[in-house]
Coordinates of C-alpha atoms and ligand atoms in Angstrom, one line a residue:
M26 CA -18.8 -45.2 6.2
A27 CA -16.2 -41.7 5.9
L28 CA -18.5 -40.0 8.4
Q29 CA -17.3 -43.3 10.8
Q30 CA -14.1 -43.6 9.9
L31 CA -12.6 -40.2 10.2
L32 CA -14.7 -40.2 13.9
G33 CA -12.4 -43.0 15.0
C34 CA -9.5 -40.9 14.3
L35 CA -11.1 -37.6 15.0
D36 CA -8.4 -38.2 18.1
Q37 CA -5.4 -39.3 16.5
I38 CA -5.9 -36.0 14.5
C39 CA -6.3 -33.8 17.2
G40 CA -3.7 -34.8 19.5
T41 CA -1.1 -34.1 16.2
I42 CA -2.3 -31.1 15.7
G43 CA -3.0 -29.5 18.7
E44 CA -6.3 -28.4 18.0
R45 CA -8.5 -26.1 20.9
H46 CA -10.4 -28.7 23.3
E47 CA -14.0 -26.9 22.2
N48 CA -13.1 -27.1 18.5
Q49 CA -12.6 -30.8 18.6
L50 CA -15.8 -30.7 21.0
F51 CA -17.7 -28.4 17.9
L52 CA -16.3 -31.2 15.5
R53 CA -17.0 -34.3 17.7
N54 CA -20.7 -32.9 17.5
L55 CA -21.1 -32.4 14.2
L56 CA -19.8 -35.7 12.8
N57 CA -22.5 -37.3 15.4
N58 CA -25.0 -35.7 14.2
K59 CA -28.4 -37.1 13.1
E60 CA -29.1 -35.0 10.4
L61 CA -25.4 -34.6 9.0
A62 CA -25.4 -38.6 9.0
A63 CA -28.8 -38.8 6.9
L64 CA -27.4 -36.5 4.2
C65 CA -24.3 -38.4 4.0
Q66 CA -26.6 -40.9 3.5
A67 CA -28.3 -39.7 1.0
H68 CA -25.9 -39.0 -0.6
S69 CA -24.6 -42.4 -1.5
I70 CA -27.6 -43.6 -2.2
I71 CA -27.8 -40.5 -5.4
E72 CA -24.1 -41.4 -5.7
D73 CA -25.6 -45.3 -5.9
F74 CA -28.3 -43.7 -8.9
D75 CA -26.0 -41.9 -10.7
D76 CA -24.9 -44.5 -12.7
W77 CA -28.4 -44.5 -13.9
K78 CA -29.1 -48.5 -13.0
Y79 CA -33.1 -47.0 -12.7
P80 CA -33.2 -44.3 -15.5
P81 CA -36.2 -42.1 -14.8
A82 CA -39.3 -43.2 -16.3
D83 CA -39.9 -40.0 -18.2
N84 CA -37.7 -36.8 -18.4
N85 CA -40.5 -34.3 -18.4
A86 CA -43.3 -34.5 -15.2
F87 CA -43.6 -31.1 -15.0
Q88 CA -45.5 -31.1 -18.9
M89 CA -47.2 -34.0 -17.5
L90 CA -48.9 -32.5 -14.6
Y91 CA -49.8 -30.1 -17.0
E92 CA -51.9 -32.5 -19.4
V93 CA -53.1 -34.6 -16.6
C94 CA -55.1 -31.5 -14.9
E95 CA -55.8 -30.8 -18.4
E96 CA -57.4 -33.9 -19.0
M97 CA -59.0 -33.8 -15.6
Q98 CA -61.0 -30.5 -17.0
G99 CA -63.7 -32.3 -18.6
F100 CA -64.0 -34.2 -15.5
V101 CA -64.8 -30.9 -13.4
N102 CA -68.4 -32.2 -11.7
M103 CA -67.1 -35.0 -9.4
P104 CA -65.4 -34.1 -6.3
E105 CA -62.5 -36.4 -6.4
V106 CA -61.3 -35.2 -9.0
M107 CA -61.1 -31.9 -8.4
E108 CA -59.9 -32.6 -5.2
L109 CA -56.7 -34.5 -6.9
C110 CA -56.2 -31.5 -9.6
C111 CA -56.3 -28.5 -6.6
L112 CA -53.6 -31.5 -4.8
L113 CA -51.6 -31.4 -8.5
T114 CA -51.9 -27.3 -8.7
R115 CA -50.3 -26.3 -5.8
A116 CA -46.9 -24.6 -5.5
H117 CA -45.2 -27.3 -3.3
M118 CA -46.6 -29.5 -5.9
R119 CA -45.3 -28.1 -8.9
A120 CA -41.8 -27.6 -7.5
V121 CA -42.0 -31.4 -6.8
F122 CA -42.7 -32.3 -10.5
D123 CA -40.3 -29.3 -11.5
I124 CA -37.7 -30.6 -9.0
H125 CA -37.8 -34.2 -10.4
D126 CA -37.4 -33.0 -14.0
Q127 CA -34.3 -31.0 -13.1
I128 CA -32.6 -34.7 -11.2
A129 CA -34.1 -36.5 -14.5
N130 CA -32.4 -33.6 -16.8
K131 CA -28.7 -34.1 -15.2
D132 CA -30.1 -30.3 -14.6
Y133 CA -27.7 -29.3 -11.3
M134 CA -27.4 -25.7 -12.6
P135 CA -27.6 -23.3 -11.7
E136 CA -25.1 -22.5 -8.6
L137 CA -27.7 -20.3 -5.9
P138 CA -26.0 -17.8 -3.5
P139 CA -26.2 -19.4 -0.7
E140 CA -28.6 -17.8 2.1
F141 CA -31.2 -20.2 -0.4
P142 CA -30.8 -23.1 -1.9
G143 CA -32.7 -24.5 -5.3
D144 CA -33.2 -22.7 -8.3
I145 CA -36.1 -21.2 -7.0
T146 CA -36.8 -20.6 -3.3
P147 CA -40.4 -18.6 -3.4
L148 CA -41.3 -16.4 -0.2
C149 CA -44.7 -15.7 0.3
S150 CA -45.5 -14.3 3.2
D151 CA -49.3 -12.7 3.9
E152 CA -48.9 -11.4 6.9
E153 CA -47.1 -8.1 6.8
E154 CA -49.6 -6.0 5.1
A155 CA -53.5 -7.6 5.0
G156 CA -54.0 -7.8 1.0
V157 CA -50.3 -7.5 0.4
K158 CA -47.7 -10.8 -0.7
I159 CA -44.5 -11.0 -0.6
V160 CA -42.5 -13.0 -2.9
K161 CA -39.7 -13.6 -3.0
L162 CA -37.9 -15.0 -5.9
V163 CA -34.4 -16.0 -6.5
K164 CA -32.8 -15.3 -10.1
S165 CA -30.1 -17.2 -11.3
V166 CA -29.7 -17.3 -15.7
E167 CA -32.7 -17.4 -16.7
P168 CA -35.5 -14.8 -16.7
L169 CA -38.1 -14.3 -14.5
G170 CA -40.5 -15.6 -17.4
A171 CA -43.3 -12.8 -16.8
T172 CA -43.7 -9.4 -18.1
I173 CA -45.4 -6.5 -17.3
K174 CA -47.5 -3.0 -18.3
Y175 CA -48.4 0.1 -17.3
D176 CA -52.5 0.8 -16.0
P177 CA -52.8 4.1 -16.9
K178 CA -55.9 4.3 -14.5
T179 CA -54.4 3.5 -11.6
G180 CA -50.6 4.3 -12.4
M181 CA -49.6 0.9 -11.3
I182 CA -47.3 -1.7 -12.7
V183 CA -49.8 -5.1 -13.4
I184 CA -47.8 -8.4 -14.3
A185 CA -49.0 -8.5 -18.3
R186 CA -48.3 -12.7 -18.8
V187 CA -46.8 -15.1 -17.1
M188 CA -45.0 -17.6 -19.0
H189 CA -46.0 -20.8 -19.3
G190 CA -43.1 -23.1 -17.4
G191 CA -40.8 -20.2 -16.7
A192 CA -39.6 -19.0 -12.8
A193 CA -42.6 -17.2 -12.3
D194 CA -44.7 -19.7 -13.2
R195 CA -43.1 -22.9 -11.5
S196 CA -43.1 -20.7 -8.1
G197 CA -47.1 -20.4 -8.3
L198 CA -47.2 -17.3 -6.5
I199 CA -47.2 -14.8 -9.0
H200 CA -50.0 -14.6 -11.5
V201 CA -51.8 -11.9 -14.1
G202 CA -53.1 -8.9 -12.7
D203 CA -50.8 -8.9 -10.2
K204 CA -49.9 -5.6 -9.3
V205 CA -46.7 -4.8 -8.2
Q206 CA -45.6 -2.3 -5.3
E207 CA -42.2 -2.9 -5.1
V208 CA -38.9 -4.4 -5.8
N209 CA -36.4 -5.2 -3.8
G210 CA -37.8 -3.0 -1.9
I211 CA -38.3 0.1 -4.0
P212 CA -41.0 1.4 -5.0
V213 CA -42.1 0.8 -8.6
K214 CA -45.8 3.0 -8.8
G215 CA -46.0 5.5 -11.3
R216 CA -42.8 4.2 -12.7
D217 CA -42.2 3.7 -17.3
P218 CA -42.7 -0.3 -17.1
E219 CA -39.5 -0.8 -20.3
E220 CA -37.4 1.2 -17.0
V221 CA -39.1 -1.4 -14.4
T222 CA -38.0 -4.0 -17.4
H223 CA -34.1 -2.7 -17.7
F224 CA -34.2 -2.7 -14.1
L225 CA -35.3 -7.0 -13.4
A226 CA -33.0 -7.8 -16.1
S227 CA -30.1 -6.2 -14.0
L228 CA -30.9 -7.4 -10.3
D229 CA -28.9 -11.0 -10.0
G230 CA -29.9 -13.9 -7.0
S231 CA -32.8 -13.3 -4.8
I232 CA -35.3 -10.4 -5.9
T233 CA -38.8 -9.4 -3.3
F234 CA -41.4 -8.6 -4.8
K235 CA -44.1 -6.9 -3.1
L236 CA -47.7 -7.4 -5.0
I237 CA -51.4 -7.2 -4.8
P238 CA -53.0 -9.9 -5.6
A239 CA -55.3 -10.1 -8.8
D240 CA -58.8 -9.8 -7.7
I241 CA -59.3 -12.3 -10.5
D242 CA -58.5 -16.3 -9.8
T243 CA -56.3 -16.7 -13.2
K244 CA -54.1 -19.6 -11.7
K245 CA -57.3 -22.2 -12.7
I246 CA -57.4 -20.8 -16.1
P247 CA -55.7 -24.3 -17.9
H248 CA -53.5 -25.0 -20.1
S249 CA -53.9 -25.6 -23.9
Q250 CA -52.2 -27.7 -25.8
I251 CA -52.6 -27.1 -29.3
K252 CA -50.5 -28.1 -31.7
M253 CA -50.0 -25.6 -34.4
R254 CA -47.8 -25.6 -37.9
A255 CA -46.1 -22.0 -38.9
H256 CA -46.6 -21.0 -41.9
F257 CA -43.6 -18.3 -41.8
D258 CA -40.7 -17.7 -40.1
Y259 CA -40.4 -15.0 -36.8
D260 CA -37.4 -14.1 -35.7
P261 CA -38.8 -11.9 -32.5
Y262 CA -36.1 -9.3 -32.3
K263 CA -36.8 -8.1 -36.2
D264 CA -40.9 -7.5 -35.0
E265 CA -41.3 -3.5 -33.8
L266 CA -44.7 -4.1 -32.6
N267 CA -43.4 -8.0 -30.2
P268 CA -44.0 -5.9 -26.4
C269 CA -40.9 -8.3 -25.0
P270 CA -38.5 -9.8 -27.7
D271 CA -36.4 -12.0 -24.5
A272 CA -39.3 -13.3 -23.7
S273 CA -40.3 -14.8 -27.0
L274 CA -40.0 -17.2 -28.9
S275 CA -38.4 -17.5 -32.3
F276 CA -39.1 -20.5 -35.0
R277 CA -39.0 -21.7 -38.4
K278 CA -41.6 -21.9 -40.8
G279 CA -42.4 -26.0 -40.9
D280 CA -42.2 -26.1 -37.0
I281 CA -44.2 -27.6 -34.9
L282 CA -45.1 -25.1 -31.8
Q283 CA -47.0 -26.1 -29.1
I284 CA -49.3 -23.6 -27.8
V285 CA -50.0 -23.4 -24.1
D286 CA -52.1 -20.0 -23.7
Q287 CA -53.9 -17.9 -26.0
G288 CA -55.4 -16.2 -23.6
D289 CA -54.4 -12.6 -25.6
P290 CA -55.3 -12.9 -28.8
H291 CA -52.2 -11.1 -30.3
W292 CA -49.5 -12.9 -28.1
W293 CA -49.8 -16.9 -27.8
Q294 CA -47.6 -18.7 -24.9
A295 CA -45.7 -21.5 -27.4
K296 CA -42.7 -24.0 -27.1
K297 CA -41.1 -25.7 -30.1
L298 CA -41.7 -29.3 -30.0
G299 CA -38.8 -31.4 -29.7
E300 CA -37.2 -28.5 -27.7
K301 CA -36.0 -29.1 -24.4
G302 CA -36.7 -26.8 -21.6
L303 CA -39.8 -26.1 -19.9
R304 CA -40.0 -21.8 -21.0
A305 CA -42.8 -21.0 -23.5
G306 CA -42.1 -17.8 -25.2
L307 CA -44.2 -15.4 -26.6
I308 CA -45.2 -15.6 -30.7
P309 CA -47.5 -13.7 -32.3
G310 CA -51.4 -14.7 -32.2
R311 CA -53.6 -15.7 -35.5
Q312 CA -55.0 -12.6 -35.7
L313 CA -52.3 -10.7 -35.3
Q314 CA -50.4 -12.4 -37.9
E315 CA -53.0 -12.8 -40.6
R316 CA -53.6 -8.7 -40.5
R317 CA -50.2 -7.8 -40.7
L318 CA -49.7 -10.5 -43.3
S319 CA -52.8 -9.1 -45.4
N320 CA -51.6 -5.8 -44.4
R321 CA -48.2 -6.2 -45.9
R322 CA -49.7 -7.8 -48.8
S323 CA -52.3 -5.3 -49.9
I324 CA -49.3 -3.1 -49.8
I325 CA -47.2 -5.4 -52.7
N326 CA -50.1 -6.2 -54.5
G327 CA -51.1 -1.8 -54.9
S328 CA -47.4 -1.1 -55.7
L329 CA -47.5 -4.2 -58.4
G330 CA -51.4 -3.2 -60.1
S331 CA -53.8 -5.0 -60.4
N332 CA -52.4 -8.1 -62.3
S333 CA -50.3 -9.4 -60.0
S334 CA -50.5 -13.2 -61.2
L335 CA -47.8 -15.2 -61.1
D336 CA -47.8 -17.5 -63.9
L337 CA -46.6 -21.1 -63.6
S338 CA -46.9 -21.9 -66.6
F339 CA -44.0 -23.4 -68.4
K340 CA -44.8 -20.7 -71.3
K341 CA -46.1 -17.3 -70.6
S342 CA -50.1 -17.6 -70.0
S343 CA -52.8 -15.5 -70.8
V344 CA -55.8 -14.7 -69.0
R345 CA -57.1 -18.3 -69.1
I346 CA -54.7 -20.3 -67.0
N347 CA -52.6 -22.2 -69.7
V348 CA -50.9 -24.8 -67.8
R349 CA -50.2 -27.7 -69.6
S350 CA -51.4 -30.7 -68.2
S351 CA -51.8 -33.9 -69.0
F352 CA -54.0 -37.0 -68.1
R353 CA -51.7 -40.2 -68.5
T354 CA -53.2 -43.7 -68.4
N355 CA -51.1 -46.6 -67.8
K356 CA -50.3 -47.3 -71.5
R357 CA -49.6 -43.7 -73.3
K358 CA -50.0 -40.5 -72.2
V359 CA -53.0 -38.1 -73.8
K360 CA -51.9 -34.6 -74.5
K361 CA -54.5 -31.9 -73.2
V362 CA -53.3 -28.5 -73.2
M363 CA -56.2 -26.5 -71.0
Y364 CA -56.0 -26.7 -67.1
H365 CA -58.4 -24.9 -65.7
A366 CA -59.5 -24.1 -62.0
K367 CA -62.2 -22.4 -60.3
Q368 CA -59.6 -20.6 -58.6
N369 CA -56.8 -18.6 -60.2
E370 CA -53.4 -18.2 -59.3
D371 CA -54.8 -14.8 -58.0
Y372 CA -57.3 -16.3 -55.4
D373 CA -54.1 -19.0 -54.7
N374 CA -51.7 -15.8 -53.1
E375 CA -55.1 -14.2 -51.4
E376 CA -54.5 -17.0 -48.8
V377 CA -52.6 -15.6 -45.8
L378 CA -51.6 -18.9 -43.8
T379 CA -50.4 -18.2 -40.6
Y380 CA -50.5 -21.1 -38.1
E381 CA -52.3 -24.3 -38.8
E382 CA -53.5 -26.6 -35.8
V383 CA -52.5 -30.2 -36.8
V384 CA -52.4 -33.5 -34.7
L385 CA -50.1 -37.1 -35.5
Y386 CA -52.0 -39.1 -37.6
K387 CA -50.8 -42.1 -38.8
P388 CA -52.5 -44.2 -41.1
P389 CA -54.3 -48.3 -41.1
P390 CA -52.0 -50.0 -43.0
S391 CA -55.3 -50.9 -45.7
R392 CA -55.7 -47.7 -46.5
P393 CA -52.4 -45.6 -47.4
R394 CA -52.6 -42.1 -48.0
P395 CA -51.6 -40.5 -51.6
I396 CA -48.8 -39.5 -52.4
V397 CA -48.3 -36.3 -54.8
I398 CA -46.2 -35.2 -56.7
I399 CA -45.8 -31.8 -57.4
G400 CA -42.9 -30.1 -59.6
P401 CA -42.2 -28.1 -62.2
P402 CA -42.8 -29.3 -65.9
G403 CA -40.0 -31.1 -66.9
V404 CA -38.2 -32.1 -63.3
G405 CA -39.1 -35.5 -62.9
R406 CA -42.4 -36.1 -61.3
N407 CA -43.5 -38.6 -63.8
E408 CA -40.6 -40.3 -64.3
L409 CA -40.1 -41.0 -60.2
K410 CA -44.3 -42.3 -61.0
R411 CA -43.5 -44.1 -63.8
R412 CA -40.3 -45.9 -61.7
L413 CA -42.5 -46.6 -58.6
I414 CA -45.4 -48.0 -60.8
A415 CA -43.1 -50.5 -62.2
C416 CA -40.7 -51.3 -59.2
D417 CA -44.1 -52.5 -57.3
P418 CA -47.2 -53.0 -59.3
D419 CA -48.8 -54.3 -56.1
T420 CA -48.1 -51.2 -54.0
F421 CA -48.4 -48.4 -55.9
S422 CA -50.7 -47.2 -58.8
S423 CA -52.4 -44.3 -60.0
A424 CA -55.7 -43.0 -60.7
I425 CA -58.3 -44.0 -63.9
P426 CA -58.7 -40.2 -65.5
H427 CA -63.0 -39.7 -66.2
T428 CA -63.5 -38.5 -70.0
S429 CA -66.1 -37.0 -72.3
R430 CA -65.2 -38.4 -74.9
P431 CA -66.6 -41.7 -76.8
K432 CA -65.9 -45.0 -75.9
R433 CA -63.7 -46.4 -79.0
I434 CA -64.5 -50.2 -79.9
M435 CA -61.6 -52.0 -77.9
E436 CA -61.7 -49.4 -75.2
E437 CA -63.4 -50.9 -71.3
D438 CA -64.7 -48.3 -69.2
G439 CA -63.3 -48.4 -66.3
M440 CA -59.6 -49.1 -67.7
E441 CA -58.3 -46.4 -69.1
Y442 CA -60.8 -43.5 -69.3
Y443 CA -64.1 -44.0 -66.5
F444 CA -66.6 -43.0 -70.0
V445 CA -68.5 -40.0 -69.1
S446 CA -71.0 -37.2 -70.8
R447 CA -69.9 -33.9 -71.0
E448 CA -72.7 -32.7 -68.5
V449 CA -71.4 -35.6 -65.7
M450 CA -68.1 -33.5 -66.9
D451 CA -69.4 -30.2 -65.5
K452 CA -71.7 -30.9 -62.5
A453 CA -68.2 -32.7 -61.2
V454 CA -66.2 -29.5 -61.8
E455 CA -69.4 -27.4 -60.5
S456 CA -69.1 -29.3 -57.2
N457 CA -65.5 -29.9 -56.4
R458 CA -65.7 -33.7 -57.5
L459 CA -62.4 -33.1 -59.5
I460 CA -58.9 -33.2 -58.6
E461 CA -57.8 -31.3 -62.2
Y462 CA -59.3 -31.3 -64.9
G463 CA -58.4 -30.1 -68.7
E464 CA -59.9 -30.3 -71.9
Y465 CA -58.9 -31.5 -75.4
K466 CA -60.3 -31.5 -78.8
D467 CA -63.4 -30.3 -77.6
H468 CA -63.5 -33.3 -75.2
M469 CA -62.9 -32.9 -70.7
Y470 CA -60.8 -35.2 -69.1
G471 CA -60.2 -35.2 -65.7
T472 CA -58.5 -36.9 -62.2
S473 CA -61.6 -37.1 -59.6
I474 CA -61.8 -37.6 -56.2
L475 CA -63.9 -40.8 -57.0
A476 CA -61.5 -42.0 -58.4
T477 CA -58.3 -42.1 -56.2
K478 CA -60.9 -43.1 -52.9
R479 CA -61.0 -46.3 -55.7
V480 CA -57.3 -46.3 -55.5
I481 CA -57.2 -46.1 -51.9
D482 CA -60.3 -48.5 -51.0
E483 CA -58.0 -51.1 -52.9
G484 CA -55.5 -50.8 -50.2
Q485 CA -52.8 -49.0 -52.9
I486 CA -50.9 -45.9 -53.1
C487 CA -52.4 -44.1 -55.2
L488 CA -50.2 -41.3 -57.0
L489 CA -50.9 -38.1 -58.3
C490 CA -49.2 -36.3 -60.2
V491 CA -51.0 -33.0 -60.2
H492 CA -50.6 -29.2 -61.4
P493 CA -50.1 -27.2 -57.5
Q494 CA -53.7 -25.8 -57.9
A495 CA -55.7 -28.8 -57.8
L496 CA -53.6 -28.4 -54.4
R497 CA -56.2 -27.0 -52.2
I498 CA -59.0 -29.4 -53.4
L499 CA -57.0 -32.1 -52.3
K500 CA -56.1 -30.9 -49.0
Q501 CA -59.6 -29.9 -48.6
S502 CA -61.2 -33.4 -49.8
E503 CA -60.9 -36.2 -47.4
L504 CA -57.7 -38.3 -48.9
K505 CA -55.3 -36.8 -46.1
P506 CA -52.4 -36.8 -49.2
Y507 CA -49.3 -36.2 -48.8
V508 CA -47.1 -33.5 -51.0
I509 CA -43.8 -33.6 -52.4
Y510 CA -42.6 -31.0 -54.4
I511 CA -39.6 -32.7 -56.6
K512 CA -36.8 -29.2 -57.0
P513 CA -34.8 -28.9 -59.3
P514 CA -31.4 -28.5 -58.7
S515 CA -29.1 -25.8 -60.1
I516 CA -28.5 -25.1 -63.4
D517 CA -25.4 -26.5 -63.5
V518 CA -26.5 -29.6 -62.5
L519 CA -29.7 -29.6 -64.4
R520 CA -27.5 -29.0 -67.7
A521 CA -24.9 -31.9 -66.9
T522 CA -28.1 -34.1 -65.4
R523 CA -30.8 -33.9 -68.0
L524 CA -28.6 -32.9 -71.4
S525 CA -25.3 -35.3 -71.2
R526 CA -28.1 -38.5 -70.7
K527 CA -30.6 -36.5 -73.6
A528 CA -33.9 -36.1 -71.5
M529 CA -36.6 -35.2 -73.8
V530 CA -38.9 -32.6 -72.7
T531 CA -42.8 -34.2 -73.5
M532 CA -44.2 -31.5 -72.8
E533 CA -45.0 -29.9 -75.8
K534 CA -48.0 -30.8 -77.4
S535 CA -47.2 -32.5 -81.2
H536 CA -43.9 -33.8 -80.4
T537 CA -40.9 -34.2 -77.4
R538 CA -38.0 -33.0 -78.1
P539 CA -34.3 -32.8 -76.1
F540 CA -34.1 -29.7 -73.4
A541 CA -32.8 -27.0 -74.7
D542 CA -31.1 -24.2 -72.7
E543 CA -33.7 -21.9 -72.3
D544 CA -35.9 -25.1 -70.9
L545 CA -33.8 -25.8 -68.3
V546 CA -33.7 -22.1 -66.9
N547 CA -37.5 -21.7 -67.2
M548 CA -37.2 -25.1 -65.3
V549 CA -35.2 -23.2 -62.4
Q550 CA -37.7 -19.8 -62.3
V551 CA -40.9 -21.7 -62.5
G552 CA -39.9 -24.2 -59.7
K553 CA -39.4 -20.7 -57.7
R554 CA -42.2 -19.7 -58.2
M555 CA -44.1 -22.8 -57.2
E556 CA -42.3 -23.0 -54.1
A557 CA -43.2 -19.0 -53.0
M558 CA -46.7 -19.7 -54.1
Y559 CA -47.6 -23.2 -52.8
Q560 CA -44.7 -24.3 -50.3
H561 CA -47.3 -24.3 -47.2
Y562 CA -48.9 -27.3 -49.2
F563 CA -45.7 -29.9 -49.4
D564 CA -45.0 -32.0 -46.5
C565 CA -41.5 -32.6 -48.5
T566 CA -39.2 -31.4 -50.6
I567 CA -36.5 -33.6 -52.5
T568 CA -34.0 -32.4 -55.5
N569 CA -33.6 -34.4 -58.5
D570 CA -30.4 -34.1 -58.9
N571 CA -30.0 -37.6 -59.8
L572 CA -32.4 -39.7 -61.0
Q573 CA -31.4 -43.7 -59.2
R574 CA -30.9 -40.8 -55.3
T575 CA -34.4 -39.4 -55.6
F576 CA -36.0 -41.9 -57.0
M577 CA -34.4 -43.6 -53.5
E578 CA -35.5 -40.9 -51.0
L579 CA -39.0 -41.1 -52.5
K580 CA -39.3 -44.4 -51.5
S581 CA -37.8 -43.8 -48.1
V582 CA -40.0 -40.7 -47.6
I583 CA -43.2 -42.6 -49.0
S584 CA -42.8 -46.0 -46.6
R585 CA -41.9 -43.3 -44.2
V586 CA -45.3 -41.6 -44.6
Q587 CA -47.8 -44.6 -44.3
T588 CA -45.7 -45.9 -41.3
Q589 CA -45.0 -43.5 -38.7
E590 CA -46.8 -40.9 -37.5
Q591 CA -46.9 -38.0 -39.4
W592 CA -47.9 -34.2 -39.0
V593 CA -51.4 -33.7 -40.2
S594 CA -54.3 -31.3 -40.2
S595 CA -56.0 -31.2 -37.0
K596 CA -59.2 -31.0 -39.4
W597 CA -59.0 -33.7 -41.2
L598 CA -59.6 -36.1 -37.8
R599 CA -62.8 -34.0 -37.0
Ligands
LIG610 N1 -32.7 -36.9 -62.2 C1 -32.7 -36.9 -63.8 N2 -31.3 -36.5 -64.9 C2 -31.1 -37.1 -65.7 N3 -32.8 -36.6 -66.4 C3 -34.0 -37.0 -66.0 C4 -33.7 -36.6 -64.9 N4 -34.9 -36.7 -63.8 C5 -35.9 -36.4 -65.1 N5 -35.3 -36.7 -66.2 C6 -36.0 -37.0 -67.4 O1 -36.2 -35.7 -67.6 C7 -37.5 -35.8 -69.0 C8 -38.2 -35.1 -68.2 O2 -39.0 -36.2 -67.1 P1 -41.0 -36.1 -66.5 O3 -41.5 -36.8 -67.9 O4 -41.0 -37.3 -65.4 O5 -41.3 -34.9 -66.9 P2 -42.5 -34.0 -65.9 O6 -41.6 -33.3 -64.6 O7 -43.2 -35.2 -65.8 O8 -42.9 -33.0 -66.4 P3 -43.8 -33.6 -68.1 O9 -45.3 -33.1 -67.5 O10 -43.8 -32.5 -68.9 O11 -44.1 -34.6 -68.6 C9 -37.8 -37.4 -68.8 O12 -37.4 -38.0 -70.2 C10 -36.9 -37.9 -67.9 O13 -36.3 -39.5 -68.4

């Protein structure tokens, strides 16, 4: 429309400004040009779409392309599937998907040098020399997304990694194992890879690579879709082993990472889930990280000496872990004095946890996940459990403990306790069927996996207040527990809330008494040690600074766990 108007008044304009005839002709031809008209039409269509009346169905089509191709790996013997797979993985197909995502994300940057429209304009010419390819990429603010290494045998600089979703990967023209002969006409053979990396980093605009293609066809290696929960913080710039911090990913403990490439066992490629951007970054592989952590641990243990066990008991413990534990029934609390764990704290401390493979899981409404409430003694675990059961006894319940104590008159088996022989209790301990257990006046008491299952089978949420050592068994069981750590607040808040409310220490063997300042200090310290040793088991942390608020938060977390998908260990669903 605007073009027609412009044409209409061209004579008038040119007459006014006295433009030369050939210029007028040029302008007329240009405005009459069919391609320009088509471009203008396309522009107005895009303008119309700009109000997002038709929002994109998905803004991560490039990712979906990979996922579809990976799904198809299971059907490689079907020729149609193979054909589709080949079509979808072609460079121009990938570019279409990439551009689709850029438009969907309204990612119209970067500004490009005039000679190359688009983010990456790969140009591949195999003709120049047999066996050599010329690849031209336009580098913008984004790095090229490939790392290089020096091959001492040939003196060549070789492409070591192509970062998934990065510029080199999206071009579809640079592959692992390609030998770099020249960069922008400068030979790189025999050069220090670090020097070449700096050189590449300093370049802007179009970069021309002369490459000898890799012998192996690495294009066909499918990208992995494994999700892992990280159990450590990672800053690539603080890692002296990291070969390329700029191409790496930093993450925090608890982050869910999508591992897209495990080809190199030492350096995986990963993306942080929920984070925008297509490019993957390097992270240490499990093998490397485990070795590093065990080395670090043996150095620490060496400097601490062999007796470096951390005491998590409220009072100082001796060799046997003397953590007080209680097995409560609905009516009253029975004090037990000893807590036995097959694995002691040293053993727990031995566990080297780096990554845990996870999948999304939502429990069926008929089988809610048990909730484990963990925390230092006195922090309020049992108070919270009691309140939950009191406010909704149909939904919440606790497992009935087993005991070897003889049944008393008036007692009924399966009401307050399941009464079994000492032998049965011992066997249950041996076969890891007790989540935790203790001994009181020569009789054993314990909470079994079976009793917990019975609550789940009834469709109720089983609440468990256990010692953190029980978490190992719980997490290995098929119960799919969700672990909530109740954290003590600061010592000042503890004083203000517990002392003023005359909260009672309920752990003493013979009596209850109000908290003393020493108890509160101890609670905070035990909490810190617990976090240091068992944090990897916690799914959520709630600070108990205000009882009502903590209770409400706990309720809402529990409701979320039962109704929404959560990341759980993939082992649970195998
Ligand atoms: N936020 C809070 N403010 C004030 N008092 C609290 C708070 N949370 C818990 N309490 C009180 O602290 C005391 C100890 O709580 P609770 O018995 O639940 O501790 P616990 O973690 O189960 O430890 P234990 O196994 O030793 O009993 C109780 O008197 C409880 O009412």
